[in-house]
């Protein structure tokens, strides 16, 4: 395997571990508040956020050498795409009752923020080495 592939695989495993720990805690809290595990698109939110963060990080790794000075902007572009996915696919479901409940907000925002935090930490390491 190449060094780039190893970085992406290590990142994917680390993110997967974080999500595997966070999801049952999140689902348990929902259950304690009488919210079904499958309500508010909880599972699709974790899966889609996982895939988007891994793809965004892979893009940064593959473009790292060629666009070292622009990695921050590429990162912002990836964040924009993730937010656009929320607006296009999740927001219409959440706004069916004309408001976004706290549980709906956290169903998307928690995995989004966990992924964003890990991706940011890794990007900082990459930029510090450049």
Coordinates of C-alpha atoms in Angstrom, one line a residue:
X1 CA 0.0 0.0 0.0
X2 CA 1.1 3.5 -0.7
X3 CA 1.7 6.1 2.1
X4 CA -1.4 8.0 1.0
X5 CA -3.5 4.9 1.2
X6 CA -2.2 4.1 4.6
X7 CA -3.0 7.7 5.9
X8 CA -6.5 7.4 4.5
X9 CA -7.0 4.0 6.0
X10 CA -5.7 5.0 9.4
X11 CA -7.9 8.1 9.3
X12 CA -10.9 6.0 8.3
X13 CA -10.3 3.5 11.1
X14 CA -9.9 6.3 13.7
X15 CA -13.1 8.1 12.5
X16 CA -14.9 4.7 12.5
X17 CA -13.9 4.0 16.1
X18 CA -15.0 7.5 17.2
X19 CA -18.4 7.0 15.5
X20 CA -18.7 3.4 16.9
X21 CA -18.3 4.9 20.4
X22 CA -20.5 7.9 19.8
X23 CA -23.4 6.3 18.0
X24 CA -24.6 4.0 20.8
X25 CA -24.2 6.8 23.4
X26 CA -26.2 9.1 21.1
X27 CA -28.9 6.4 20.5
X28 CA -29.1 5.6 24.2
X29 CA -29.6 9.3 25.0
X30 CA -32.3 9.5 22.4
X31 CA -34.0 6.4 23.8
X32 CA -33.9 7.8 27.3
X33 CA -35.8 10.8 25.9
X34 CA -38.4 8.5 24.4
X35 CA -37.1 9.0 20.9
X36 CA -36.8 5.8 18.7
X37 CA -33.3 4.8 17.6
X38 CA -34.3 5.2 14.0
X39 CA -36.0 8.5 14.4
X40 CA -34.5 11.7 13.0
X41 CA -32.4 9.8 10.4
X42 CA -29.8 9.0 13.1
X43 CA -28.3 6.0 11.2
X44 CA -28.1 7.7 7.8
X45 CA -26.6 10.7 9.4
X46 CA -23.7 8.8 10.9
X47 CA -23.2 6.8 7.7
X48 CA -23.3 9.7 5.4
X49 CA -21.2 11.9 7.6
X50 CA -18.6 9.1 7.8
X51 CA -18.5 8.7 4.1
X52 CA -18.3 12.5 3.4
X53 CA -15.5 13.0 6.0
X54 CA -13.4 10.1 4.6
X55 CA -13.9 11.4 1.0
X56 CA -13.0 14.9 2.0
X57 CA -9.9 13.8 3.9
X58 CA -8.9 11.5 0.9
X59 CA -9.2 14.5 -1.4
X60 CA -6.9 16.5 0.9
X61 CA -4.3 13.7 1.0
X62 CA -4.3 13.2 -2.8
X63 CA -4.0 16.9 -3.5
X64 CA -1.6 17.6 -0.7
X65 CA 1.6 17.9 -2.8
X66 CA 0.1 19.7 -5.7
X67 CA -2.0 22.3 -3.7
X68 CA -0.1 22.6 -0.4
X69 CA -0.9 26.3 -0.2
X70 CA -4.6 25.8 -1.0
X71 CA -5.4 22.9 1.4
X72 CA -7.3 25.2 3.8
X73 CA -9.5 26.3 0.9
X74 CA -10.0 22.7 -0.2
X75 CA -11.0 21.8 3.3
X76 CA -13.5 24.7 3.4
X77 CA -14.9 23.4 0.1
X78 CA -15.3 20.0 1.6
X79 CA -17.1 21.5 4.6
X80 CA -19.3 23.4 2.2
X81 CA -20.3 20.2 0.4
X82 CA -21.1 18.5 3.7
X83 CA -23.3 21.3 4.7
X84 CA -25.0 21.3 1.3
X85 CA -25.8 17.6 1.7
X86 CA -27.4 18.5 5.0
X87 CA -29.5 21.3 3.4
X88 CA -30.5 19.1 0.4
X89 CA -31.2 15.7 2.1
X90 CA -31.7 16.2 5.8
X91 CA -33.2 19.6 6.2
X92 CA -36.4 18.9 4.3
X93 CA -37.0 15.9 6.4
X94 CA -36.4 17.8 9.6
X95 CA -38.5 20.8 8.6
X96 CA -41.6 18.7 7.8
X97 CA -43.2 20.1 11.0
X98 CA -41.8 23.6 10.2
X99 CA -39.2 23.5 13.0
X100 CA -36.0 21.6 13.7
X101 CA -36.2 20.0 17.1
X102 CA -33.1 19.7 19.3
X103 CA -32.9 15.9 18.7
X104 CA -33.1 16.4 15.0
X105 CA -30.3 19.1 15.2
X106 CA -28.0 16.7 17.2
X107 CA -28.8 13.8 14.9
X108 CA -26.9 15.6 12.1
X109 CA -24.7 18.0 14.0
X110 CA -23.0 15.5 16.4
X111 CA -21.5 13.2 13.8
X112 CA -20.8 16.3 11.6
X113 CA -18.8 18.0 14.4
X114 CA -17.0 14.8 15.4
X115 CA -15.8 14.3 11.9
X116 CA -15.0 17.9 11.4
X117 CA -12.9 17.9 14.6
X118 CA -10.9 14.9 13.6
X119 CA -10.4 16.2 10.0
X120 CA -9.3 19.6 11.3
X121 CA -6.8 18.0 13.7
X122 CA -5.3 15.9 10.8
X123 CA -5.2 18.9 8.5
X124 CA -3.3 20.9 11.0
X125 CA -0.7 18.1 11.3
X126 CA -0.4 18.1 7.5
X127 CA 0.0 21.8 7.3
X128 CA 2.5 22.0 10.1
X129 CA 4.7 19.4 8.2
X130 CA 4.5 21.4 4.9

